[in-house]
Amino acid sequence: MIELHQLTKRYGEKLAVQDLTFQVPRGVVTGFLGPNGAGKSTTMRMILDLDRPTSGRVVLDGKRYGQLQEPLKYIGALLEAKAVHPGRTAYDHLLWLAQSNRIPRRRVDEMLELVGLTSVARGRARGFSLGMGQRLGIASALLGDPEILMFDEPVNGLDPEGILWIRNLMKRLAAEGRTVFVSSHLMSEMALTADHLVVIGRGRLLADLPMAEFIRQNSRSAVRIRTPQVEQLLDALRGAGLRPQPGPDGAYEVEDGDLAALGDLAAKHGITLHELSPQQASLEEAFMQMTADSVEYHAGDGPSRASSPTRGEPPTESASAWGEGWQPKRKGN
Ligand code: ADP
Ligand code: MG
């Protein structure tokens, strides 16, 4: 479990993270969602003790980071900025990490195999594509078999196969009873990965709730009906106590309408329907509404940090080598 207590980080005038208090439980994937610049990476760096909080504290399974003897055995992370020396090989990088944390050498080979890098393990990191770099980062994170795993925007720049592989990996790690904390600026990605959701904007906590609850709260549903007999339809709907709203292209929408009941109603009145379809508001819309006041730059406001991290990086690769080598094993709870 990761516990944040009133965590705050100030860079000069800028409050990057403000008074964040929440817990990341074990056994589930917790999504850390926020627009670019919201403070996700800063928070994760503070959890790893790479950045010192201005105030507040982080507790990892009851301990402060400084109390962890060989930290990689407790917490593993894939961060945005990869700290791999370009002249070093994947094998040497992992071996160096393993030796400095007294992790057996065989774990290096196992992790290379797991992430599908065995065949390029002796190649220097400077020749790695973005996807290979992500895989090496994941191998590093898993090296010490830690209880807590953190991934900062792990799917950025990956192709669909690589994204699916990472998503499944995170779910398996959580199913083993580990604490899995993953950030993204994409609601759609979180909805597919996370069981629990923590949303921040401008460094502040905006929501902390189960994903199912977020979906329930934010899924406005309506039924769209279209007919050539508009007057009869409106009479029938109003007669049934419903309040149809005009929608696009001559259709009408009934909020929270029941599809079957509306079809039956139309049939009973002999009304021909040209459309009867369920409508769902997207979760992306809900997320955008929630964070509308906390987006640093809107489109047209000039350059956004959003685009900078991926600039100049190699194109996505085919990730057919991502493999399915991970063998699930349950950690003691
Ligand atoms: P996110 O990961 O959610 O996109 P970050 O944690 O990277 O957000 O950044 C949060 C805010 O803190 C941004 O406004 C960013 O410009 C600022 N920031 C991050 N790191 C630094 C730093 N080292 N110095 C100054 N400002 C920073
Ligand atoms: Mg970030």
Short mmCIF file of C-alpha atoms and ligand atoms in Angstrom, two decimals:
data_model
loop_
_atom_site.label_atom_id
_atom_site.label_comp_id
_atom_site.label_asym_id
_atom_site.label_seq_id
_atom_site.Cartn_x
_atom_site.Cartn_y
_atom_site.Cartn_z
CA MET A 1 0.00 0.00 0.00
CA ILE A 2 1.10 3.54 -0.75
CA GLU A 3 -0.15 6.27 1.59
CA LEU A 4 0.14 9.95 0.78
CA HIS A 5 -0.38 12.38 3.62
CA GLN A 6 -0.90 16.03 2.68
CA LEU A 7 1.82 15.77 0.09
CA THR A 8 2.83 19.15 -1.33
CA LYS A 9 5.53 20.18 -3.80
CA ARG A 10 6.42 23.75 -4.69
CA TYR A 11 8.81 24.72 -7.48
CA GLY A 12 9.45 28.41 -6.83
CA GLU A 13 6.11 30.13 -7.32
CA LYS A 14 4.54 27.03 -8.78
CA LEU A 15 2.57 24.61 -6.61
CA ALA A 16 2.98 21.41 -8.61
CA VAL A 17 1.29 19.22 -5.99
CA GLN A 18 -1.04 20.53 -3.31
CA ASP A 19 -2.07 18.77 -0.15
CA LEU A 20 -2.60 15.35 -1.72
CA THR A 21 -3.95 12.74 0.68
CA PHE A 22 -5.00 9.34 -0.60
CA GLN A 23 -4.13 5.65 -0.39
CA VAL A 24 -3.24 3.18 -3.09
CA PRO A 25 -4.37 -0.25 -1.88
CA ARG A 26 -2.86 -3.58 -2.82
CA GLY A 27 -4.55 -6.16 -5.00
CA VAL A 28 -6.08 -3.74 -7.49
CA VAL A 29 -4.86 -1.48 -10.27
CA THR A 30 -5.21 2.14 -9.20
CA GLY A 31 -5.30 4.65 -12.04
CA PHE A 32 -3.78 8.09 -11.49
CA LEU A 33 -5.53 10.33 -13.97
CA GLY A 34 -5.00 14.00 -14.74
CA PRO A 35 -4.36 16.34 -17.64
CA ASN A 36 -0.77 17.07 -18.61
CA GLY A 37 0.87 19.23 -15.98
CA ALA A 38 -1.51 18.04 -13.24
CA GLY A 39 1.36 16.81 -11.06
CA LYS A 40 1.29 13.04 -11.66
CA SER A 41 5.00 12.61 -12.42
CA THR A 42 5.98 14.94 -9.58
CA THR A 43 3.86 12.88 -7.17
CA MET A 44 5.42 9.65 -8.40
CA ARG A 45 8.93 11.05 -8.07
CA MET A 46 8.16 12.00 -4.48
CA ILE A 47 6.84 8.49 -3.79
CA LEU A 48 10.21 7.18 -5.02
CA ASP A 49 12.12 9.75 -3.00
CA LEU A 50 13.63 11.21 -6.20
CA ASP A 51 12.09 14.56 -5.34
CA ARG A 52 11.76 15.93 -1.84
CA PRO A 53 8.26 17.03 -0.77
CA THR A 54 7.89 20.65 0.33
CA SER A 55 5.62 19.22 3.02
CA GLY A 56 3.66 16.06 3.76
CA ARG A 57 4.89 12.50 3.56
CA VAL A 58 4.69 9.18 1.79
CA VAL A 59 4.43 5.81 3.55
CA LEU A 60 5.12 2.55 1.70
CA ASP A 61 3.71 -0.57 3.39
CA GLY A 62 4.18 1.20 6.71
CA LYS A 63 7.72 2.44 6.01
CA ARG A 64 9.36 5.61 4.75
CA TYR A 65 11.45 5.15 1.59
CA GLY A 66 14.63 5.92 3.53
CA GLN A 67 13.94 2.95 5.79
CA LEU A 68 13.93 0.46 2.90
CA GLN A 69 17.20 -1.48 2.87
CA GLU A 70 17.22 -2.61 -0.77
CA PRO A 71 14.48 -0.46 -2.26
CA LEU A 72 14.02 -2.38 -5.52
CA LYS A 73 12.73 -5.30 -3.46
CA TYR A 74 9.88 -3.14 -2.15
CA ILE A 75 9.01 -0.76 -4.94
CA GLY A 76 9.66 -0.86 -8.68
CA ALA A 77 8.86 1.93 -11.09
CA LEU A 78 8.75 2.83 -14.74
CA LEU A 79 9.18 6.58 -14.90
CA GLU A 80 8.78 9.00 -17.79
CA ALA A 81 12.42 9.95 -18.01
CA LYS A 82 14.37 6.75 -18.49
CA ALA A 83 17.61 6.68 -16.58
CA VAL A 84 19.52 4.27 -18.79
CA HIS A 85 23.02 5.20 -19.91
CA PRO A 86 22.92 5.12 -23.74
CA GLY A 87 26.26 3.29 -23.92
CA ARG A 88 25.13 0.53 -21.59
CA THR A 89 23.53 -2.71 -22.75
CA ALA A 90 20.15 -3.84 -21.46
CA TYR A 91 21.87 -6.75 -19.71
CA ASP A 92 24.48 -4.56 -18.01
CA HIS A 93 21.86 -2.06 -16.92
CA LEU A 94 19.78 -4.74 -15.22
CA LEU A 95 22.84 -6.47 -13.77
CA TRP A 96 24.04 -3.19 -12.24
CA LEU A 97 20.59 -2.63 -10.68
CA ALA A 98 20.48 -6.22 -9.43
CA GLN A 99 23.93 -6.09 -7.86
CA SER A 100 23.29 -2.81 -6.08
CA ASN A 101 20.14 -4.34 -4.53
CA ARG A 102 21.55 -7.82 -3.83
CA ILE A 103 19.16 -9.41 -6.32
CA PRO A 104 20.32 -12.75 -7.78
CA ARG A 105 21.77 -12.59 -11.29
CA ARG A 106 19.29 -15.15 -12.64
CA ARG A 107 16.50 -12.56 -12.17
CA VAL A 108 18.18 -10.49 -14.89
CA ASP A 109 17.77 -13.28 -17.45
CA GLU A 110 14.25 -14.02 -16.25
CA MET A 111 13.15 -10.42 -16.59
CA LEU A 112 14.76 -10.03 -20.02
CA GLU A 113 12.83 -13.12 -21.09
CA LEU A 114 9.61 -11.83 -19.56
CA VAL A 115 9.67 -8.53 -21.45
CA GLY A 116 10.93 -10.10 -24.67
CA LEU A 117 14.36 -8.42 -24.76
CA THR A 118 16.55 -11.53 -24.55
CA SER A 119 17.66 -11.34 -28.18
CA VAL A 120 18.77 -7.69 -27.89
CA ALA A 121 20.07 -7.85 -24.31
CA ARG A 122 23.67 -7.24 -25.45
CA GLY A 123 22.70 -4.26 -27.60
CA ARG A 124 23.41 -0.75 -26.35
CA ALA A 125 20.44 1.25 -25.08
CA ARG A 126 21.08 4.10 -27.54
CA GLY A 127 19.85 1.87 -30.35
CA PHE A 128 16.58 1.06 -28.58
CA SER A 129 13.19 2.15 -29.86
CA LEU A 130 10.67 3.73 -27.50
CA GLY A 131 8.94 0.38 -27.02
CA MET A 132 12.20 -1.40 -26.22
CA GLY A 133 13.04 1.32 -23.73
CA GLN A 134 9.63 0.81 -22.07
CA ARG A 135 10.25 -2.92 -21.87
CA LEU A 136 13.65 -2.39 -20.30
CA GLY A 137 12.05 0.00 -17.81
CA ILE A 138 9.47 -2.64 -16.93
CA ALA A 139 12.17 -5.29 -16.54
CA SER A 140 13.96 -2.92 -14.12
CA ALA A 141 10.76 -2.29 -12.17
CA LEU A 142 10.06 -6.02 -11.77
CA LEU A 143 13.66 -7.05 -11.08
CA GLY A 144 13.40 -7.05 -7.29
CA ASP A 145 9.99 -8.79 -7.30
CA PRO A 146 8.54 -5.80 -5.40
CA GLU A 147 5.17 -5.57 -3.68
CA ILE A 148 4.60 -2.06 -5.02
CA LEU A 149 4.76 -1.15 -8.69
CA MET A 150 4.41 2.25 -10.25
CA PHE A 151 4.12 3.06 -13.95
CA ASP A 152 4.16 6.64 -15.22
CA GLU A 153 2.26 6.87 -18.53
CA PRO A 154 3.48 3.41 -19.56
CA VAL A 155 1.52 3.19 -22.81
CA ASN A 156 2.65 6.52 -24.28
CA GLY A 157 3.86 5.98 -27.80
CA LEU A 158 3.25 2.24 -27.87
CA ASP A 159 1.33 0.41 -30.54
CA PRO A 160 -1.91 -1.44 -29.69
CA GLU A 161 -0.20 -4.76 -29.06
CA GLY A 162 2.32 -3.22 -26.67
CA ILE A 163 -0.52 -1.38 -24.90
CA LEU A 164 -2.49 -4.59 -24.46
CA TRP A 165 0.58 -6.39 -23.12
CA ILE A 166 1.23 -3.70 -20.49
CA ARG A 167 -2.45 -3.58 -19.52
CA ASN A 168 -2.57 -7.34 -18.96
CA LEU A 169 0.72 -7.29 -17.09
CA MET A 170 -0.60 -4.67 -14.65
CA LYS A 171 -3.77 -6.67 -14.07
CA ARG A 172 -1.77 -9.82 -13.37
CA LEU A 173 0.51 -8.00 -10.96
CA ALA A 174 -2.53 -6.71 -9.07
CA ALA A 175 -4.13 -10.16 -9.08
CA GLU A 176 -0.99 -11.44 -7.35
CA GLY A 177 -1.85 -9.10 -4.50
CA ARG A 178 0.60 -6.32 -5.34
CA THR A 179 0.02 -2.58 -5.20
CA VAL A 180 -0.16 -1.26 -8.77
CA PHE A 181 -0.26 2.51 -9.37
CA VAL A 182 -0.39 3.70 -12.97
CA SER A 183 -0.72 7.20 -14.37
CA SER A 184 -2.30 8.38 -17.59
CA HIS A 185 -3.77 11.54 -19.07
CA LEU A 186 -6.26 9.41 -21.01
CA MET A 187 -9.59 8.47 -19.45
CA SER A 188 -10.14 5.81 -22.12
CA GLU A 189 -6.93 4.06 -21.08
CA MET A 190 -7.81 4.18 -17.38
CA ALA A 191 -11.30 2.84 -18.00
CA LEU A 192 -9.76 -0.27 -19.56
CA THR A 193 -7.05 -0.80 -16.95
CA ALA A 194 -7.91 0.53 -13.54
CA ASP A 195 -10.17 -0.84 -10.82
CA HIS A 196 -9.82 2.29 -8.73
CA LEU A 197 -9.41 5.87 -9.89
CA VAL A 198 -7.62 8.86 -8.40
CA VAL A 199 -8.07 12.07 -10.41
CA ILE A 200 -5.94 15.18 -9.96
CA GLY A 201 -5.94 18.58 -11.63
CA ARG A 202 -3.45 21.40 -10.97
CA GLY A 203 -1.89 19.33 -8.24
CA ARG A 204 -5.13 18.91 -6.31
CA LEU A 205 -7.19 15.81 -5.61
CA LEU A 206 -10.44 15.90 -7.61
CA ALA A 207 -11.75 12.38 -7.13
CA ASP A 208 -10.84 9.12 -5.40
CA LEU A 209 -13.35 6.35 -6.09
CA PRO A 210 -13.85 2.90 -7.61
CA MET A 211 -13.84 2.95 -11.41
CA ALA A 212 -17.28 1.31 -11.51
CA GLU A 213 -18.60 4.16 -9.37
CA PHE A 214 -17.07 6.78 -11.66
CA ILE A 215 -18.64 5.06 -14.65
CA ARG A 216 -22.01 4.85 -12.92
CA GLN A 217 -21.96 8.51 -11.88
CA ASN A 218 -20.87 9.75 -15.25
CA SER A 219 -22.72 7.60 -17.71
CA ARG A 220 -25.66 9.70 -18.77
CA SER A 221 -27.82 7.44 -20.85
CA ALA A 222 -30.59 8.37 -23.23
CA VAL A 223 -32.53 6.76 -26.03
CA ARG A 224 -32.65 8.38 -29.44
CA ILE A 225 -35.83 7.96 -31.44
CA ARG A 226 -36.52 8.96 -34.99
CA THR A 227 -39.79 8.68 -36.85
CA PRO A 228 -41.55 10.18 -39.87
CA GLN A 229 -44.65 10.60 -37.61
CA VAL A 230 -43.18 13.21 -35.30
CA GLU A 231 -46.43 14.66 -33.93
CA GLN A 232 -47.87 11.24 -33.03
CA LEU A 233 -44.61 10.21 -31.40
CA LEU A 234 -44.40 13.36 -29.28
CA ASP A 235 -48.03 12.93 -28.19
CA ALA A 236 -47.44 9.29 -27.29
CA LEU A 237 -44.26 10.06 -25.32
CA ARG A 238 -45.80 12.98 -23.45
CA GLY A 239 -48.90 10.88 -22.81
CA ALA A 240 -46.61 8.38 -21.09
CA GLY A 241 -45.18 11.13 -18.89
CA LEU A 242 -41.87 11.38 -20.79
CA ARG A 243 -40.12 14.55 -21.88
CA PRO A 244 -38.54 14.09 -25.30
CA GLN A 245 -35.83 16.58 -26.26
CA PRO A 246 -35.09 17.46 -29.86
CA GLY A 247 -31.73 16.02 -30.93
CA PRO A 248 -29.69 16.31 -34.11
CA ASP A 249 -31.15 15.66 -37.57
CA GLY A 250 -34.79 15.56 -36.52
CA ALA A 251 -34.37 12.83 -33.92
CA TYR A 252 -35.61 13.08 -30.32
CA GLU A 253 -33.89 11.96 -27.15
CA VAL A 254 -35.50 10.54 -24.03
CA GLU A 255 -33.28 10.80 -20.95
CA ASP A 256 -32.90 7.50 -19.05
CA GLY A 257 -35.45 5.96 -21.43
CA ASP A 258 -36.03 2.21 -21.52
CA LEU A 259 -35.36 0.90 -25.00
CA ALA A 260 -37.92 -1.91 -24.96
CA ALA A 261 -40.65 0.16 -23.32
CA LEU A 262 -40.21 2.92 -25.90
CA GLY A 263 -40.38 0.41 -28.75
CA ASP A 264 -43.56 -1.09 -27.27
CA LEU A 265 -45.09 2.35 -26.83
CA ALA A 266 -44.45 3.24 -30.48
CA ALA A 267 -45.93 -0.08 -31.65
CA LYS A 268 -49.01 0.39 -29.49
CA HIS A 269 -49.65 3.73 -31.23
CA GLY A 270 -48.88 2.35 -34.67
CA ILE A 271 -45.87 4.63 -35.07
CA THR A 272 -43.15 3.69 -37.54
CA LEU A 273 -39.65 4.07 -36.13
CA HIS A 274 -36.60 4.79 -38.25
CA GLU A 275 -34.27 4.74 -35.29
CA LEU A 276 -34.36 3.55 -31.68
CA SER A 277 -30.87 3.59 -30.20
CA PRO A 278 -29.20 3.85 -26.80
CA GLN A 279 -26.89 6.85 -26.30
CA GLN A 280 -24.01 6.99 -23.80
CA ALA A 281 -22.10 10.08 -22.78
CA SER A 282 -18.41 9.28 -22.94
CA LEU A 283 -16.27 8.99 -19.83
CA GLU A 284 -13.80 11.24 -21.63
CA GLU A 285 -16.45 13.99 -21.51
CA ALA A 286 -16.92 13.44 -17.78
CA PHE A 287 -13.17 13.62 -17.18
CA MET A 288 -12.89 16.78 -19.27
CA GLN A 289 -15.70 18.40 -17.33
CA MET A 290 -14.16 17.40 -14.02
CA THR A 291 -10.79 18.87 -14.94
CA ALA A 292 -11.99 21.78 -17.10
CA ASP A 293 -10.80 24.36 -14.59
CA SER A 294 -7.48 22.70 -14.07
CA VAL A 295 -6.11 22.22 -17.56
CA GLU A 296 -2.93 24.26 -17.90
CA TYR A 297 -3.21 25.02 -21.58
CA HIS A 298 -6.25 24.72 -23.78
CA ALA A 299 -6.03 24.19 -27.51
CA GLY A 300 -5.00 27.43 -29.13
CA ASP A 301 -3.31 28.76 -25.99
CA GLY A 302 0.12 28.11 -27.38
CA PRO A 303 2.51 25.26 -26.89
CA SER A 304 1.52 22.68 -24.36
CA ARG A 305 3.82 20.43 -22.39
CA ALA A 306 1.49 17.73 -23.63
CA SER A 307 3.28 17.38 -26.88
CA SER A 308 6.85 17.71 -25.74
CA PRO A 309 7.59 14.33 -24.14
CA THR A 310 6.94 12.39 -27.33
CA ARG A 311 8.67 14.80 -29.69
CA GLY A 312 11.73 13.38 -31.38
CA GLU A 313 11.16 9.90 -30.06
CA PRO A 314 11.30 6.96 -32.42
CA PRO A 315 8.03 5.81 -33.97
CA THR A 316 6.11 3.01 -32.38
CA GLU A 317 7.27 -0.43 -33.30
CA SER A 318 5.55 -3.68 -33.84
CA ALA A 319 5.47 -5.36 -30.46
CA SER A 320 4.98 -8.91 -31.63
CA ALA A 321 7.94 -9.86 -29.47
CA TRP A 322 6.13 -8.69 -26.35
CA GLY A 323 5.16 -12.25 -25.67
CA GLU A 324 3.10 -13.70 -22.91
CA GLY A 325 5.95 -15.06 -20.83
CA TRP A 326 4.64 -13.85 -17.51
CA GLN A 327 3.78 -16.70 -15.17
CA PRO A 328 1.20 -15.61 -12.61
CA LYS A 329 2.07 -16.44 -9.06
CA ARG A 330 0.24 -15.35 -5.99
CA LYS A 331 2.00 -13.28 -3.39
CA GLY A 332 1.09 -13.87 0.22
CA ASN A 333 -1.45 -11.38 1.49
P1 ADP B 1 2.10 15.57 -15.10
O1 ADP B 1 3.04 14.44 -14.89
O2 ADP B 1 0.76 15.35 -14.47
O3 ADP B 1 1.98 15.95 -16.52
P2 ADP B 1 4.17 17.08 -13.74
O4 ADP B 1 4.26 16.45 -12.41
O5 ADP B 1 5.19 16.72 -14.75
O6 ADP B 1 2.70 16.83 -14.32
O7 ADP B 1 4.20 18.64 -13.58
C1 ADP B 1 3.35 19.35 -12.69
C2 ADP B 1 3.68 20.82 -12.73
O8 ADP B 1 4.94 21.03 -12.11
C3 ADP B 1 3.79 21.38 -14.13
O9 ADP B 1 3.26 22.67 -14.15
C4 ADP B 1 5.27 21.39 -14.39
O10 ADP B 1 5.60 22.42 -15.28
C5 ADP B 1 5.82 21.66 -13.00
N1 ADP B 1 7.16 21.05 -12.80
C6 ADP B 1 7.42 19.72 -12.84
N2 ADP B 1 8.73 19.49 -12.58
C7 ADP B 1 9.30 20.70 -12.38
C8 ADP B 1 10.64 21.14 -12.08
N3 ADP B 1 11.65 20.28 -11.92
N4 ADP B 1 10.83 22.48 -11.96
C9 ADP B 1 9.83 23.35 -12.11
N5 ADP B 1 8.55 23.01 -12.39
C10 ADP B 1 8.28 21.71 -12.54
MG MG B 2 3.94 13.26 -16.29
#
